[in-house]
C-alpha positions as MATLAB code, in Angstrom:
seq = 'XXXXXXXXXXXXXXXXXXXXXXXXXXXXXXXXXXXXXXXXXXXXXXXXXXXXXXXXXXXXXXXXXXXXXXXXXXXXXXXXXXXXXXXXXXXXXXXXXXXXXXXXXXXXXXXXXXXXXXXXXXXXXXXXXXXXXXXXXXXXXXXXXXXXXXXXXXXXXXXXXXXXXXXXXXXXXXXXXXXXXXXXXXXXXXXXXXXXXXXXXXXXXXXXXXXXXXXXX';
ca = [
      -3.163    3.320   18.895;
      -0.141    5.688   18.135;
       3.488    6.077   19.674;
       6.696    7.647   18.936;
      10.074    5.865   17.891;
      12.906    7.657   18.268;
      16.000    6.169   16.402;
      19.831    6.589   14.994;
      22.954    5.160   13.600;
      26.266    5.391   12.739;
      25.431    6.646    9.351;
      22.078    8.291    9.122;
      22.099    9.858   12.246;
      18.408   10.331   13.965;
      14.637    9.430   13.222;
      12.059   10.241   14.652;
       8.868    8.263   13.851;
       5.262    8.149   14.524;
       2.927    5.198   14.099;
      -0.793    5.206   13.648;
      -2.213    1.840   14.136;
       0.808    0.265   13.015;
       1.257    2.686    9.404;
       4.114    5.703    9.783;
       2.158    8.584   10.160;
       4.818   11.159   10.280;
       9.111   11.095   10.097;
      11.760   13.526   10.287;
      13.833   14.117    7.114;
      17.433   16.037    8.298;
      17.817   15.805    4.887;
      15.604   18.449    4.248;
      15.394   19.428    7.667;
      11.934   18.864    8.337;
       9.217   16.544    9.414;
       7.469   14.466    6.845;
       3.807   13.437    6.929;
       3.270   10.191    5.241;
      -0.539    9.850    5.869;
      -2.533    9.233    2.830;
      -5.325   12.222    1.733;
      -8.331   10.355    2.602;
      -7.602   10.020    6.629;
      -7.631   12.935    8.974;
      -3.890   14.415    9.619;
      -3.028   15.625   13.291;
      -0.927   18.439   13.944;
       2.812   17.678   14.301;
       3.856   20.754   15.407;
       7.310   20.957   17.117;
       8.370   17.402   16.980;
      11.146   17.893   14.354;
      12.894   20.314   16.940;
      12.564   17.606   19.269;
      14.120   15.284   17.388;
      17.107   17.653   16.726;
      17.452   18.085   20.054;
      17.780   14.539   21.328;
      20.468   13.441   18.579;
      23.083   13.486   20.786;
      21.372   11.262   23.219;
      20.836    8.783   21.369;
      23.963    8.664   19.648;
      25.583    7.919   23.241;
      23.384    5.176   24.248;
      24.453    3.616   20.725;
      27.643    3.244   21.394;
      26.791    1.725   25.205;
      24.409   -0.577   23.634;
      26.517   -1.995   20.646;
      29.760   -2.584   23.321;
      27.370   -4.345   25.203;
      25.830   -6.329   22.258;
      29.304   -6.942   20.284;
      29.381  -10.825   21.220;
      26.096  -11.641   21.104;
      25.209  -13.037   17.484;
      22.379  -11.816   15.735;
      19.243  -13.738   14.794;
      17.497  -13.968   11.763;
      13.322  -13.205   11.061;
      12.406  -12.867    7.225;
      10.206   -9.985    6.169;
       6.744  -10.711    4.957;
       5.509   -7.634    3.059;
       2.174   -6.211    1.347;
       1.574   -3.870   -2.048;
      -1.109   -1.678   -2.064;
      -2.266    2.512   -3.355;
      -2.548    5.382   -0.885;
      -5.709    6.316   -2.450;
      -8.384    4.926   -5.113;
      -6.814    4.418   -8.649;
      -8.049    6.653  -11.374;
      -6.153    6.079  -14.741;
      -3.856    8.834  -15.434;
      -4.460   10.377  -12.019;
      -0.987   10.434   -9.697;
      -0.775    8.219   -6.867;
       1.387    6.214   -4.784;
       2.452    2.873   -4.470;
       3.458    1.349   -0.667;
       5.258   -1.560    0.080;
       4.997   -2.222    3.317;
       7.736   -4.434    4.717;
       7.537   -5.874    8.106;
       8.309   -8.895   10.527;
      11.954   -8.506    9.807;
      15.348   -8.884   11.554;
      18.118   -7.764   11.539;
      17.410   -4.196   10.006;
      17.521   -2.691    6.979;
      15.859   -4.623    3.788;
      16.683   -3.623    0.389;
      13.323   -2.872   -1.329;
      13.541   -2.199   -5.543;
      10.788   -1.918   -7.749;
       9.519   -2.391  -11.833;
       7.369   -1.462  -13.792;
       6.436   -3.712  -16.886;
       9.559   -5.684  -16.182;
      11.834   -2.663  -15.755;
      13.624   -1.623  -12.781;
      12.613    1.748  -11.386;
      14.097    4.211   -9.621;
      12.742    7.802  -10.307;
       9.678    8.171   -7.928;
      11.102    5.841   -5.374;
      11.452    6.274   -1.336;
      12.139    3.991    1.659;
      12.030    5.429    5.135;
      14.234    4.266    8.327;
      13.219    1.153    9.904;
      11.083    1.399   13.044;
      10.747   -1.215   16.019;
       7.909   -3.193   16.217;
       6.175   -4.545   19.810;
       8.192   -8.093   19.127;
      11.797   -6.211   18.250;
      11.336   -6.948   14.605;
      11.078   -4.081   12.213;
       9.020   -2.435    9.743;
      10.118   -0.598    7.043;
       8.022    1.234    4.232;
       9.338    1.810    0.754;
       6.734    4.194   -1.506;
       6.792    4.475   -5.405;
       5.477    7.552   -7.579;
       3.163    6.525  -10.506;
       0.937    7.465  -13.224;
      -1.733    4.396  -12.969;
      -2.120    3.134  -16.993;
      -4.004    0.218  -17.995;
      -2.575   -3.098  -18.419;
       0.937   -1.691  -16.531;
       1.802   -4.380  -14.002;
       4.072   -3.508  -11.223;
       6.386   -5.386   -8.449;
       8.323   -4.826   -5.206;
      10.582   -6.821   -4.814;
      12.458   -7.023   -1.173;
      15.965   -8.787   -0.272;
      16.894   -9.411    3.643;
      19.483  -11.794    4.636;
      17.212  -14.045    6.344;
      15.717  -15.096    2.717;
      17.384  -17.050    0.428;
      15.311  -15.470   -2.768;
      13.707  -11.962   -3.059;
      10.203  -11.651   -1.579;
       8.114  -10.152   -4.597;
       4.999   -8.752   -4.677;
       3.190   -8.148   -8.103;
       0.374   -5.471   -8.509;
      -1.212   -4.202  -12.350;
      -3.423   -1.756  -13.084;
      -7.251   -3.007  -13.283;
      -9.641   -0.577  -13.076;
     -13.122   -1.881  -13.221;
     -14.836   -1.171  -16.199;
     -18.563   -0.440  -16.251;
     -20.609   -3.698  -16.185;
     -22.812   -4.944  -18.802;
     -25.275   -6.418  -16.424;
     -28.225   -3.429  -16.518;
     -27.987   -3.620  -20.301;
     -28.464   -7.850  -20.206;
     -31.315   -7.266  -17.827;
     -32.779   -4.784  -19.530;
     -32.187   -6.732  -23.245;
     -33.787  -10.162  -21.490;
     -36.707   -7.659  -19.961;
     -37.738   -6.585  -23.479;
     -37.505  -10.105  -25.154;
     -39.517  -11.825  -22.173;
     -42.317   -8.618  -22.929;
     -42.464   -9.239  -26.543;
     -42.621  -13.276  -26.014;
     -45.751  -11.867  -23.527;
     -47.356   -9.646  -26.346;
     -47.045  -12.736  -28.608;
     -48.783  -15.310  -26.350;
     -51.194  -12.695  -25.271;
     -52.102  -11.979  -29.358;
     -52.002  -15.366  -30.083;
     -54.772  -16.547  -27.554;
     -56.937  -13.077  -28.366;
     -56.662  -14.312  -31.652;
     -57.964  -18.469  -31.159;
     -60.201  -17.619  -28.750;
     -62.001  -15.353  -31.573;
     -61.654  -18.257  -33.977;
     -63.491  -20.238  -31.221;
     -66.550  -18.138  -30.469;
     -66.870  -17.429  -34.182;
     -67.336  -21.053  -34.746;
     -69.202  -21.212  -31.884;
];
């Protein structure tokens, strides 16, 4: 299932967003005045043609029903739903092959969270993104910060996220483990050759007394 979010505020004007089965699949950046698609390489990616200029064009709009909706709202106190979030790659980790770390943050209100991240213990910023936060079915939100990275072994990373409605950062912890090559054809194979020279031995060994026997014999 998809559908479009359109969104503003007082300070970072309009968003457009569009969901794929509950991932952003696309967002407008004014910024850069363009449209964004987040979807990772291995999926197909549908056209988005023309739906930054829509965007554009309903900024005003939405800016007026803002102000209707927040007289409207001003007494009414907000409540509070704590984020629960996952950590996971775009696409399969190859050491020193670029990819991209999400943190998907959702369940939450009010919005925004404050998402940071580190790497080995050390806070980064350089390779870092979050995106607007978009309305879930429930009126929570989701929001989706996205780090960067160069995948080494043994680096360990976390996300950490901060919303008023938790009284400690929720952190998630992820490190690089590739999975080495196992050892298991080479134990076979070892035990394989030990259990046919135990065979040669027996076999030898009764060739050998039953020769002794009919000799005697």
């Amino acid at each position: 299932d998809s559908f479009r979010v359109l969104a503003c505020s007082d300070t970072d004007g309009l968003n457009m967003i569009i969901t794929l089965d509950g991932e952003e699949a696309w967002h407008s950046d004014f910024i850069h005045e363009t449209g964004v698609d987040t979807l990772p390489d291995f999926v197909s990616h549908p056209s988005f043609s023309g739906i930054y200029e829509q965007s554009v064009g309903q900024l005003q709009v939405c800016k007026n029903n803002l102000k209707i909706i927040r007289i409207g709202l001003k007494d009414i106190p907000d409540p509070l739903d704590p984020p629960t979030s996952l950590l996971y790659t775009t696409n399969k980790v190859e050491l020193g092959e670029k990819n991209i770390l999400v943190c998907h943050v959702s369940g939450f209100y009010p919005a925004p969270v404050n998402v940071s991240w580190t790497r080995n213990g050390q806070k980064v910023t350089e390779g870092t993104s979050i995106n607007v936060p978009f309305p879930n079915e429930d009126f929570t939100f989701t929001q989706i910060s996205r780090l960067q990275f160069v995948p080494q072994l043994g680096d360990i990373y976390s996300c950490s996220v901060e919303h008023p409605a938790l009284k400690e950062p929720l952190t998630r912890i992820w490190d690089v483990d590739v999975p080495q090559p196992g050892v298991g054809p080479a134990v076979f194979c070892g035990v394989g050759l030990i259990v046919g020279l135990l065979g040669v031995a027996v076999g030898t060994f009764f060739l050998i007394r039953g020769s002794e026997l009919i000799g005697r014999g």
